[in-house]
mmCIF file of C-alpha atoms in Angstrom:
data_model
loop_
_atom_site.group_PDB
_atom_site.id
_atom_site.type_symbol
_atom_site.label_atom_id
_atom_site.label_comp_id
_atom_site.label_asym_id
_atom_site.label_seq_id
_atom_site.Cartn_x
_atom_site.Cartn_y
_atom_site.Cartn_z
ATOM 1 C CA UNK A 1 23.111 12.606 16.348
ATOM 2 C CA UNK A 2 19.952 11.042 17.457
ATOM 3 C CA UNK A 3 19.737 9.938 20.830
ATOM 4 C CA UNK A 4 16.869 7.302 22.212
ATOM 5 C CA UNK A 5 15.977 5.431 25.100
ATOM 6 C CA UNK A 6 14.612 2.439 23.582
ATOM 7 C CA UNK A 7 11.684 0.154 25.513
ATOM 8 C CA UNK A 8 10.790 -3.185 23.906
ATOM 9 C CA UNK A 9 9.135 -6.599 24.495
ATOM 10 C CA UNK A 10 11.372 -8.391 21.669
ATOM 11 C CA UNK A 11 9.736 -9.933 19.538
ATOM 12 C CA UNK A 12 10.400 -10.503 15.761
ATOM 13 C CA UNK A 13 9.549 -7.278 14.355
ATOM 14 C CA UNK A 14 11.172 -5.388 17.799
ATOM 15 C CA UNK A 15 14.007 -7.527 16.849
ATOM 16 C CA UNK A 16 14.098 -6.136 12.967
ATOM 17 C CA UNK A 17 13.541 -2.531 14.726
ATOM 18 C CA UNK A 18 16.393 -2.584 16.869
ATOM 19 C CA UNK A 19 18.891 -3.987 14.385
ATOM 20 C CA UNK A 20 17.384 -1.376 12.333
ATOM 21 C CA UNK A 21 18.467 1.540 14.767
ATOM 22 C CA UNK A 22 22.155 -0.214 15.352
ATOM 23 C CA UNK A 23 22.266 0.086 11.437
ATOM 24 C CA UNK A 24 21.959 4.093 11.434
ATOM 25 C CA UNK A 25 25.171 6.101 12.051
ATOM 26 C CA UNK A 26 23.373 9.066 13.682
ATOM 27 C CA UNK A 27 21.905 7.133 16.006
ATOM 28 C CA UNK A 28 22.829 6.839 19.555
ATOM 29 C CA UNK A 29 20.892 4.329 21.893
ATOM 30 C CA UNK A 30 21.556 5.227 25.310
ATOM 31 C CA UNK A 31 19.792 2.347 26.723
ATOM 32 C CA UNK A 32 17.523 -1.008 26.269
ATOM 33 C CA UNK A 33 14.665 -0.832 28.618
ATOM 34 C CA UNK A 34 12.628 -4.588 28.665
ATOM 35 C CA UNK A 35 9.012 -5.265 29.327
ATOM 36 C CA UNK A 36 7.232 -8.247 29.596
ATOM 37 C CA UNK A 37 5.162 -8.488 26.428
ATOM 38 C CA UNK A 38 5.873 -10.829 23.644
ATOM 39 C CA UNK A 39 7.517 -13.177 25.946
ATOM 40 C CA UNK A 40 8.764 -12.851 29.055
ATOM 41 C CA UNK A 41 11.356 -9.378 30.243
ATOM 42 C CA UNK A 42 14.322 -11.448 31.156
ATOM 43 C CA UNK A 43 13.711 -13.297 27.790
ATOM 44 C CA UNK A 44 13.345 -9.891 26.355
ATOM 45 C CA UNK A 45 16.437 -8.450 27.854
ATOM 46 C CA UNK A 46 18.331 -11.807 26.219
ATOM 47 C CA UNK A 47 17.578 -11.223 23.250
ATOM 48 C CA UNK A 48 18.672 -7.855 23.010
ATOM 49 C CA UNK A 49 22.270 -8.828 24.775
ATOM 50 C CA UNK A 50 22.294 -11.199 21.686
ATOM 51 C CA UNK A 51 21.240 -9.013 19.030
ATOM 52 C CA UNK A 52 23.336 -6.180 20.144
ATOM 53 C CA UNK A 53 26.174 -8.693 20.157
ATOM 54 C CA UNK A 54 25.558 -10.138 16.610
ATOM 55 C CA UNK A 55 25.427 -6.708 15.268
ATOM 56 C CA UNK A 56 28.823 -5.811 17.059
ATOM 57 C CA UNK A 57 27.637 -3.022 19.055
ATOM 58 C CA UNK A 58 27.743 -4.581 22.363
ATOM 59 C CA UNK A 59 28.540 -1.533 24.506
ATOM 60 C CA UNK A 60 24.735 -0.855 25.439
ATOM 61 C CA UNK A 61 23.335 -0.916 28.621
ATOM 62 C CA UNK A 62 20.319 -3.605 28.674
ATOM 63 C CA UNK A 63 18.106 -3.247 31.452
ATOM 64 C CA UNK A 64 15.149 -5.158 33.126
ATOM 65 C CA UNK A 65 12.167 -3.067 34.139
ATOM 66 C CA UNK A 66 8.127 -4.273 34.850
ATOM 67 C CA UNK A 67 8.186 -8.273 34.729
ATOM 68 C CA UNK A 68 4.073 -7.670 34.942
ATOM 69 C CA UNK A 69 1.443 -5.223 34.103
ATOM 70 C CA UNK A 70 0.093 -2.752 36.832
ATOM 71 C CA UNK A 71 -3.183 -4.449 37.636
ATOM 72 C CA UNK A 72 -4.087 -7.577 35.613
ATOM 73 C CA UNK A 73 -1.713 -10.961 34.735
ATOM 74 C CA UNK A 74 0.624 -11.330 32.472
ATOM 75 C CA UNK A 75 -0.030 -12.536 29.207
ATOM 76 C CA UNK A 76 2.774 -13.407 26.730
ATOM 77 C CA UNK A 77 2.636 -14.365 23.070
ATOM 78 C CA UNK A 78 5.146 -17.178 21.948
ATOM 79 C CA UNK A 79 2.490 -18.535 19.665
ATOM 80 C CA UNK A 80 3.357 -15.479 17.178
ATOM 81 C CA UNK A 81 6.968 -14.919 18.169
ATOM 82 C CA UNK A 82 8.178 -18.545 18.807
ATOM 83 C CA UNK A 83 9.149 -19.878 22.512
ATOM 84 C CA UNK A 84 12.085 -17.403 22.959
ATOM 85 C CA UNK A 85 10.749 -14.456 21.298
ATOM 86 C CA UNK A 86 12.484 -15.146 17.553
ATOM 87 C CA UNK A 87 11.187 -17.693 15.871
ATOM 88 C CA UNK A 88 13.466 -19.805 14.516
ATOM 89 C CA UNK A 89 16.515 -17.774 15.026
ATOM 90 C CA UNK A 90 18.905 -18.988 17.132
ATOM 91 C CA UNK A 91 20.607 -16.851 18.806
ATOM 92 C CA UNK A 92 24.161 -16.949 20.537
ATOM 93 C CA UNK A 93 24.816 -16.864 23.820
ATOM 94 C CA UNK A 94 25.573 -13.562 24.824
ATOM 95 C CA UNK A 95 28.567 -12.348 26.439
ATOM 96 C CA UNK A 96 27.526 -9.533 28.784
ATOM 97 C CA UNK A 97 25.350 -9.421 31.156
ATOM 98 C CA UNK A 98 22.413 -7.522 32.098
ATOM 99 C CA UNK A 99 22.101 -4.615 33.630
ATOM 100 C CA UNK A 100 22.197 -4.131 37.614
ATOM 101 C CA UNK A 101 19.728 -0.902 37.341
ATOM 102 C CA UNK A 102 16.191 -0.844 37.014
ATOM 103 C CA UNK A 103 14.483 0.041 33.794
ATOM 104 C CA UNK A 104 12.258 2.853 35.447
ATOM 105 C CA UNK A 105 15.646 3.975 37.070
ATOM 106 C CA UNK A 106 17.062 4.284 33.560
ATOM 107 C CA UNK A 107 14.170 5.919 32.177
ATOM 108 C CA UNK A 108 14.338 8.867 35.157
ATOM 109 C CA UNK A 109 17.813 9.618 35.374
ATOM 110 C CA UNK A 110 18.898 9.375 31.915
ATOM 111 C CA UNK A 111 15.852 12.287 31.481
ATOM 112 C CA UNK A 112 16.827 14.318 34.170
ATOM 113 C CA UNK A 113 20.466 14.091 33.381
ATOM 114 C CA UNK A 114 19.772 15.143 29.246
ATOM 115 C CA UNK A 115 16.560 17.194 29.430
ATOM 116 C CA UNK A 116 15.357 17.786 25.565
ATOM 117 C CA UNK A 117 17.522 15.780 24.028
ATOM 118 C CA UNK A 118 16.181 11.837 23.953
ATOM 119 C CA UNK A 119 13.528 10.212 22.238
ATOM 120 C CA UNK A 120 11.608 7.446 23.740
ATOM 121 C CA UNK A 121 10.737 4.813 21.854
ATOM 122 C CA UNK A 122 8.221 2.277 23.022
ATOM 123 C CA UNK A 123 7.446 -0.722 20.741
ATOM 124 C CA UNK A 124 6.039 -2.963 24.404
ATOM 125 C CA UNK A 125 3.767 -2.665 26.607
ATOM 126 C CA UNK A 126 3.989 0.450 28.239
ATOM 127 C CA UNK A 127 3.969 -0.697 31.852
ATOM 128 C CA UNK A 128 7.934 0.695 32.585
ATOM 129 C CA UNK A 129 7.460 4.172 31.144
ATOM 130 C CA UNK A 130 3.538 4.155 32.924
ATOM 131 C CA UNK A 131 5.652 3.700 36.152
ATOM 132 C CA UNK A 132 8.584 6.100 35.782
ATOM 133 C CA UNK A 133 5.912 8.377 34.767
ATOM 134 C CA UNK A 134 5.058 8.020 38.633
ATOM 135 C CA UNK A 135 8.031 8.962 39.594
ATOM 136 C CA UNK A 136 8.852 11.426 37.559
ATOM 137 C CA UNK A 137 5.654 13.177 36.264
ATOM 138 C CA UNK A 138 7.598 15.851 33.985
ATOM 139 C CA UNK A 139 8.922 13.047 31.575
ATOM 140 C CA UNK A 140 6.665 14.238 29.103
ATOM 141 C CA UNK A 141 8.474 17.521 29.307
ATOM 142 C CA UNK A 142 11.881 16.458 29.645
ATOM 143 C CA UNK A 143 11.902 14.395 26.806
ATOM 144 C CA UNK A 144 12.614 15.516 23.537
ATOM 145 C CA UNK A 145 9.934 12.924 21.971
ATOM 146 C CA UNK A 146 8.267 10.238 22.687
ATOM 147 C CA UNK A 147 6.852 7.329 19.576
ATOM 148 C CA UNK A 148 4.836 4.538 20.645
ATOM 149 C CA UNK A 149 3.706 1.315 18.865
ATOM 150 C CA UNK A 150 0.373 1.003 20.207
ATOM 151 C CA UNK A 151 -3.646 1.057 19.656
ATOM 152 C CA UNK A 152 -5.907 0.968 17.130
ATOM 153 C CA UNK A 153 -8.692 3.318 16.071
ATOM 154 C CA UNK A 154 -11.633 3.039 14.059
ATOM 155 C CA UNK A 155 -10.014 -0.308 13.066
ATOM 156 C CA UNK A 156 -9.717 -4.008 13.951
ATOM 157 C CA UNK A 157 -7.617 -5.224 16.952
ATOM 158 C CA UNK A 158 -5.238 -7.736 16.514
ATOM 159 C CA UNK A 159 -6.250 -9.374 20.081
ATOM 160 C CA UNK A 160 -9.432 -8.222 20.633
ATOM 161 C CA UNK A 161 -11.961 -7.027 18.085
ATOM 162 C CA UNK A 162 -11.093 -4.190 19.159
ATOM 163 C CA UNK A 163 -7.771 -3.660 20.667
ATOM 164 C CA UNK A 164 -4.268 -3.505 19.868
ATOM 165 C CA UNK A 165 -1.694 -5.985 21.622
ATOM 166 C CA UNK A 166 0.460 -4.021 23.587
ATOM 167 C CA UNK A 167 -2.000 -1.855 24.991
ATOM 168 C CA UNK A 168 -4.228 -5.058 25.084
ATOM 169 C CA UNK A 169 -1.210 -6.693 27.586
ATOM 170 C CA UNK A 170 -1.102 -3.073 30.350
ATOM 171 C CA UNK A 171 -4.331 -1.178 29.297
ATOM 172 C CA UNK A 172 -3.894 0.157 32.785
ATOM 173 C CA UNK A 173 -0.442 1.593 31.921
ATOM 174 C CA UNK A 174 -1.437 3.005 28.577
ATOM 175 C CA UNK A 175 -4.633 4.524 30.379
ATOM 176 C CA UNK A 176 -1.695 6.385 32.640
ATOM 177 C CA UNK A 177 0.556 7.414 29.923
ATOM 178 C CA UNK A 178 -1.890 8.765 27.681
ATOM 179 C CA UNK A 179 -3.425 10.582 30.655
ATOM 180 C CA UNK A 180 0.250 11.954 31.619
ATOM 181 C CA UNK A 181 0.299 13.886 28.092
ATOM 182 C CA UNK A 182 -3.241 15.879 28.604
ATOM 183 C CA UNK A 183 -2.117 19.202 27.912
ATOM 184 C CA UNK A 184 1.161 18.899 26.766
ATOM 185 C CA UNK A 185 2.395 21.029 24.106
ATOM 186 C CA UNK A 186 1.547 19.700 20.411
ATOM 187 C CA UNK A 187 4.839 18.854 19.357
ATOM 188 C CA UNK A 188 5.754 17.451 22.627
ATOM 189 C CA UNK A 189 2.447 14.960 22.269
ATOM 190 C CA UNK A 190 3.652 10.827 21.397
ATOM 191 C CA UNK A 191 3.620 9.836 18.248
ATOM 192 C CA UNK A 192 1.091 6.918 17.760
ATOM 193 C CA UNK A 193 1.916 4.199 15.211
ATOM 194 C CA UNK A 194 -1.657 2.392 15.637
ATOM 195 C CA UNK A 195 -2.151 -0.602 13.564
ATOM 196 C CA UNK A 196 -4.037 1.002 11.080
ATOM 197 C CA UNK A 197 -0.195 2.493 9.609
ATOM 198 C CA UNK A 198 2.117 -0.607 10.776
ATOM 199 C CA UNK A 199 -0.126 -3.033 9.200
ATOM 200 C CA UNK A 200 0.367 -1.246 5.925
ATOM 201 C CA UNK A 201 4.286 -2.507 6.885
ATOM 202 C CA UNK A 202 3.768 -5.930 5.314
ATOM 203 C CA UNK A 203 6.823 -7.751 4.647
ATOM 204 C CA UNK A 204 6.843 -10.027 2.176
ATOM 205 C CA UNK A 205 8.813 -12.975 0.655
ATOM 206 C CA UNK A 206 10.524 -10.512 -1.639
ATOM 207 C CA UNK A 207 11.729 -8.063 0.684
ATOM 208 C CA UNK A 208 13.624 -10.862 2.518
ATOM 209 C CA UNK A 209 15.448 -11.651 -1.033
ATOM 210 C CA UNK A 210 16.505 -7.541 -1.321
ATOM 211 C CA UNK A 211 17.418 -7.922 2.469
ATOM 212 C CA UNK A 212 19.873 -10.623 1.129
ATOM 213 C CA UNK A 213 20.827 -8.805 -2.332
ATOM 214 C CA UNK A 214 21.287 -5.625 -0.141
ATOM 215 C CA UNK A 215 24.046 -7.533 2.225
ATOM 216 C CA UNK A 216 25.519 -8.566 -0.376
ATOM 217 C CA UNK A 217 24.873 -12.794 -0.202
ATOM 218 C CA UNK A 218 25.632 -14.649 -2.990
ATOM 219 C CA UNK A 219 22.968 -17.093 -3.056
ATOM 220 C CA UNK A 220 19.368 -15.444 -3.390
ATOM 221 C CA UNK A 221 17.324 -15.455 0.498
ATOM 222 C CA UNK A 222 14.613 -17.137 -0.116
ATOM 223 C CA UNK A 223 11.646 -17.509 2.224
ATOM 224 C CA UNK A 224 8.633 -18.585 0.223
ATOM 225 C CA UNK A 225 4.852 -20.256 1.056
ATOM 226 C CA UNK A 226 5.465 -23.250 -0.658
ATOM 227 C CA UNK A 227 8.716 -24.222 1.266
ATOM 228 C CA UNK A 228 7.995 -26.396 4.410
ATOM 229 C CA UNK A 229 7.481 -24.813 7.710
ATOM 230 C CA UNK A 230 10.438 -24.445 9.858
ATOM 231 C CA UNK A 231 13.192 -24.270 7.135
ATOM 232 C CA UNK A 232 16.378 -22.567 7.810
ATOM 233 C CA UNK A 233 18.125 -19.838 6.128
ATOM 234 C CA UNK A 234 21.622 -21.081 4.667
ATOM 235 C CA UNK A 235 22.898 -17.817 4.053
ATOM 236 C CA UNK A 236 26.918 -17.097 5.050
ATOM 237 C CA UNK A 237 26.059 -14.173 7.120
ATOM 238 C CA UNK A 238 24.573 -14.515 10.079
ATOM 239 C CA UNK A 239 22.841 -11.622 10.454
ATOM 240 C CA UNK A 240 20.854 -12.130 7.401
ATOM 241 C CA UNK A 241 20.188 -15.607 8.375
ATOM 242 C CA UNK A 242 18.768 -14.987 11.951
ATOM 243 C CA UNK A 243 16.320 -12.091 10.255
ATOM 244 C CA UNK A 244 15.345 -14.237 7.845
ATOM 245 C CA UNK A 245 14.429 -17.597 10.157
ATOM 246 C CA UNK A 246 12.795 -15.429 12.641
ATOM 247 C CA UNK A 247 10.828 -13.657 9.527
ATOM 248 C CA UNK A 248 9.761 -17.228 8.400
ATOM 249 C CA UNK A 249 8.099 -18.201 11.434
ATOM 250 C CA UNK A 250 6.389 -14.408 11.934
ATOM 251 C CA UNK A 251 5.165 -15.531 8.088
ATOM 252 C CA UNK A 252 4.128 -18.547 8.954
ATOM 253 C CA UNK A 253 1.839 -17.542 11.823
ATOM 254 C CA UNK A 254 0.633 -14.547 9.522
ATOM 255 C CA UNK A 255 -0.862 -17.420 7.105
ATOM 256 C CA UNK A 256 -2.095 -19.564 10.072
ATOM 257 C CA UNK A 257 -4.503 -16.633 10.952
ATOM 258 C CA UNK A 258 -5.524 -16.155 6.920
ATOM 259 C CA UNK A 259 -3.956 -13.055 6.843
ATOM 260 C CA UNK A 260 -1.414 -14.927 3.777
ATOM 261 C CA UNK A 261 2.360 -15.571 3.905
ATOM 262 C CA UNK A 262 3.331 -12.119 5.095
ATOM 263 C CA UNK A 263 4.008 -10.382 8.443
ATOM 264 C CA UNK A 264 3.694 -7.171 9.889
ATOM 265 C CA UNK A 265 6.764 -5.393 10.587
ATOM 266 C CA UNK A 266 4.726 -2.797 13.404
ATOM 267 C CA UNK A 267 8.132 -1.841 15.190
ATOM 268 C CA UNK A 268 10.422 -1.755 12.573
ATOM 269 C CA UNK A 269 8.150 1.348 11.239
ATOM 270 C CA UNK A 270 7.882 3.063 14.554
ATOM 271 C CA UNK A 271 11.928 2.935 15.138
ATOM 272 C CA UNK A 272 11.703 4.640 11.491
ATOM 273 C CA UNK A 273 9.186 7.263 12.687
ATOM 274 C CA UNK A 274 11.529 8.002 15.757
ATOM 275 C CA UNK A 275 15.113 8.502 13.771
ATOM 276 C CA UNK A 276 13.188 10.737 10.750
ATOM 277 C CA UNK A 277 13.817 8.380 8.365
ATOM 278 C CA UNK A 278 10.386 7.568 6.855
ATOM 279 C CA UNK A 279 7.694 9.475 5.309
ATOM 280 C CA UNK A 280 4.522 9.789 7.666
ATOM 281 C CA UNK A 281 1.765 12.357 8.580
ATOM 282 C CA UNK A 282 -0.236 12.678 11.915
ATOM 283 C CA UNK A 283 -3.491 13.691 13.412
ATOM 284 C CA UNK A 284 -4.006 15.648 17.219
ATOM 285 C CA UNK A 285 -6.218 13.344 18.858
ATOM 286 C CA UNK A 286 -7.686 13.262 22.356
ATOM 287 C CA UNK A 287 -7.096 9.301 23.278
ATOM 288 C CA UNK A 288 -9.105 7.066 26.153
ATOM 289 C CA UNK A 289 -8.461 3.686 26.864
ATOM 290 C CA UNK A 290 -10.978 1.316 28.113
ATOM 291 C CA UNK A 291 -10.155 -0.583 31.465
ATOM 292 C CA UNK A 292 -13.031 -1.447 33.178
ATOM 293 C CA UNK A 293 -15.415 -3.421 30.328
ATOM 294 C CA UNK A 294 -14.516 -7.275 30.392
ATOM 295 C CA UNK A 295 -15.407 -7.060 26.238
ATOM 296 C CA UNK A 296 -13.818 -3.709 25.581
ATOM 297 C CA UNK A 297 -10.431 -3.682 27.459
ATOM 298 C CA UNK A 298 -7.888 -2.335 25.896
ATOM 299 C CA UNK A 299 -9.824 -0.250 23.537
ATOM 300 C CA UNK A 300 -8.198 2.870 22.209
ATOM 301 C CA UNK A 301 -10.772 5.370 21.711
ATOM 302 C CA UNK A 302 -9.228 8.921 19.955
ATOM 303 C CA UNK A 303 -11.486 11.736 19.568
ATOM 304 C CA UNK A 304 -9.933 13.730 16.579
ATOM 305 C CA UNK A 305 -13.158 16.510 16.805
ATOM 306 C CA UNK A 306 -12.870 17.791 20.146
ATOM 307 C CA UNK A 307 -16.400 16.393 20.692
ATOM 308 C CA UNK A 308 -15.128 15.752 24.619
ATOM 309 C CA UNK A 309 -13.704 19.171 25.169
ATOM 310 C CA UNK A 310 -10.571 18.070 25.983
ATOM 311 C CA UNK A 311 -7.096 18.900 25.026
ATOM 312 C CA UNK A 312 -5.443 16.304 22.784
ATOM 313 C CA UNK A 313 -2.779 14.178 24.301
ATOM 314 C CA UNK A 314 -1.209 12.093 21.122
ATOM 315 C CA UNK A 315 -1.079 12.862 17.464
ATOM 316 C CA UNK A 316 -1.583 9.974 15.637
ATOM 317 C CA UNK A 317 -0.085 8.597 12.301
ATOM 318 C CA UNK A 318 -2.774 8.897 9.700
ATOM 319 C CA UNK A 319 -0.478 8.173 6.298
ATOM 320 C CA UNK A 320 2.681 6.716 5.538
ATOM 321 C CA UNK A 321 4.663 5.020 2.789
ATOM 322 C CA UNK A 322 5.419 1.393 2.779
ATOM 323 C CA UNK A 323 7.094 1.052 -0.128
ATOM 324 C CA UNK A 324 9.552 4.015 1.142
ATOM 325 C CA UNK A 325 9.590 2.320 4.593
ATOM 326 C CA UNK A 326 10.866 -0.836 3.125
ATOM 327 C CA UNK A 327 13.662 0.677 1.119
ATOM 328 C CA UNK A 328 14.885 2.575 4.041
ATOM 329 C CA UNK A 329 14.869 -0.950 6.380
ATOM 330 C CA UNK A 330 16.429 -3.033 3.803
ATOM 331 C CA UNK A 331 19.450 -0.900 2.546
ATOM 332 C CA UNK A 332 20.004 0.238 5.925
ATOM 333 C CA UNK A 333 19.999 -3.299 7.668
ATOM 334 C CA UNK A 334 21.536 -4.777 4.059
ATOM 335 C CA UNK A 335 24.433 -2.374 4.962
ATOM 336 C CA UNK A 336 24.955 -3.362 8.568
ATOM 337 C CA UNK A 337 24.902 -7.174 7.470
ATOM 338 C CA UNK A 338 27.692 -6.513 4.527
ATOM 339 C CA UNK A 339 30.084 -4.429 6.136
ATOM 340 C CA UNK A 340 29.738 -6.940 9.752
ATOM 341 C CA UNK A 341 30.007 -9.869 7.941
ATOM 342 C CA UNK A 342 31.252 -9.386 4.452
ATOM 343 C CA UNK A 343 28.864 -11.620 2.495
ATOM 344 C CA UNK A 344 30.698 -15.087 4.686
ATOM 345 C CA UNK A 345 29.383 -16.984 7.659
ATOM 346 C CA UNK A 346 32.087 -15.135 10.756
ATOM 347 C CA UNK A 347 32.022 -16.332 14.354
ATOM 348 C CA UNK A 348 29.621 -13.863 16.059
ATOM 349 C CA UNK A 349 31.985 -11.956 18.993
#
């Protein structure tokens, strides 16, 4: 059994990560930490509730932690992930509520109380685990891992020209985190899923027809350029048709940006780095981030030579497999969709 502590901004590809993690029977998520990020925490903490709820594993505590970054405003992102976070998905209302604890409470005791045996898994901003690294400084320690979605190095930024969006959102708290690790034993260092391996995760139209094949739908799930923008899945199971409408509109802005009808499934790769379940290879790496240059901010700077002298403080994914990625989210999530829904449209408890 693998246990995490999961803290997202969700978000279409956090979405496609999480139901990814619900679909694996070893895994065990003790909690849902939210950030602000993609859109806003509460949002963020909604849309978990929901998803947990459509994939029927409602039973997880959902927490709200940082609502802004340490030092700068909030920025959020509904341009790329639609004005609730999931493009055209709509979700349903869920039934439970959120959680009456703090995020950065969760984060603390949930450590203290199972010391070496949870992952963290941070696909946000990393504001909430920047501030229960405050409180609790041994984190790194305690945990048994720790993967983050986060930075880029030596390649272009998705915000900036050169930084990464959820460092680009709390540089500040990334600056912290990264910091917090300096010295830490190597395979206690974070795992760093930089965009130069996530955006090799490029989902395209015909991995949302296998996600369909895989759950067993009878008609073929077809998301494709030349449909018009905004058009709905009509698939019988839900869970394929909220993936596939929020895919659509992640595809959509893809092209809008010339980067063609694809999108980048960033999280959905990092939740397979943290459960073992895809092929990837990593490089110690001292890591900076920049936080006082108006142009720079954000920048994540890794020093793989020891030029600085210092210890590193991340190892940093240098290779993966797509293709192998892909198979593993598609049968996995193809096999949560069949068995919860059975190939026809159910009502969603």
């Amino acid at each position: 059994m693998r246990q995490l502590l999961v803290d997202v901004d969700t978000g279409i590809d956090d979405a496609l990560a999480l139901v990814y993690l619900l679909s694996r029977p070893e895994v065990h998520i003790r909690a849902i930490t939210c950030t602000a990020g993609n859109v806003g925490a509460r949002q963020v903490a909604l849309n978990n509730l929901a998803l947990l709820q459509l994939c029927g594993t409602a039973d997880i505590e959902v927490a709200i932690g940082a609502e802004v970054p340490l030092e700068i405003p909030l920025r959020t992102t509904e341009e790329t992930h639609g004005p609730q976070g999931m493009g055209y998905a709509v979700l349903p209302a869920p039934a439970r509520k959120i959680s009456e604890r703090h995020a950065v409470d969760i984060w603390v005791e949930e450590v203290r109380a199972h010391p070496g045996e949870l992952t963290g898994l941070i696909t946000g901003p990393l504001t909430n685990f920047a501030l229960a690294l405050r409180r609790e400084p041994e984190l790194p320690h305690l945990l048994k891992g720790l993967v983050i979605m986060g930075g880029c190095f030596n390649y272009q930024g998705n915000t900036t020209p050169t930084a990464e969006w959820n460092v680009s959102v709390d540089p500040h708290a990334a600056k912290e985190v990264f910091a917090a690790y300096r010295g830490v034993a190597l395979d206690k260092l974070p795992i760093v899923c930089a965009l130069e391996s996530t955006e090799r995760i490029e989902m395209q139209p015909e991995h949302v027809r296998r996600l369909g094949e895989a759950a067993g739908v009878p008609e073929p799930e077809l998301v494709l350029p030349e449909q018009p923008e905004g058009q709905r899945s009509q698939s019988a199971n839900p869970l394929v048709a909220c993936l596939s409408d929020a895919i659509r509109f992640y595809m959509e802005f893809h092209r809008l940006y010339d980067q063609g009808f694809i999108s980048h499934m960033h999280d959905a790769f990092a939740a397979a780095v943290a459960v073992g379940r895809t092929e990837f290879s990593t490089r110690p790496a001292t890591v900076h981030v920049e936080t006082d240059s108006p142009l720079l901010m954000g920048t994540t700077v890794a020093d793989f030579r020891g030029i600085w002298g210092e210890p590193p403080n991340a190892r940093i994914v240098s290779g993966n497999n797509p293709g192998q990625c892909f198979d593993e989210l598609i049968n996995s999530v193809g096999r949560l969709a069949a068995s919860r829904y059975h190939g026809t449209r159910a009502e969603v408890t």
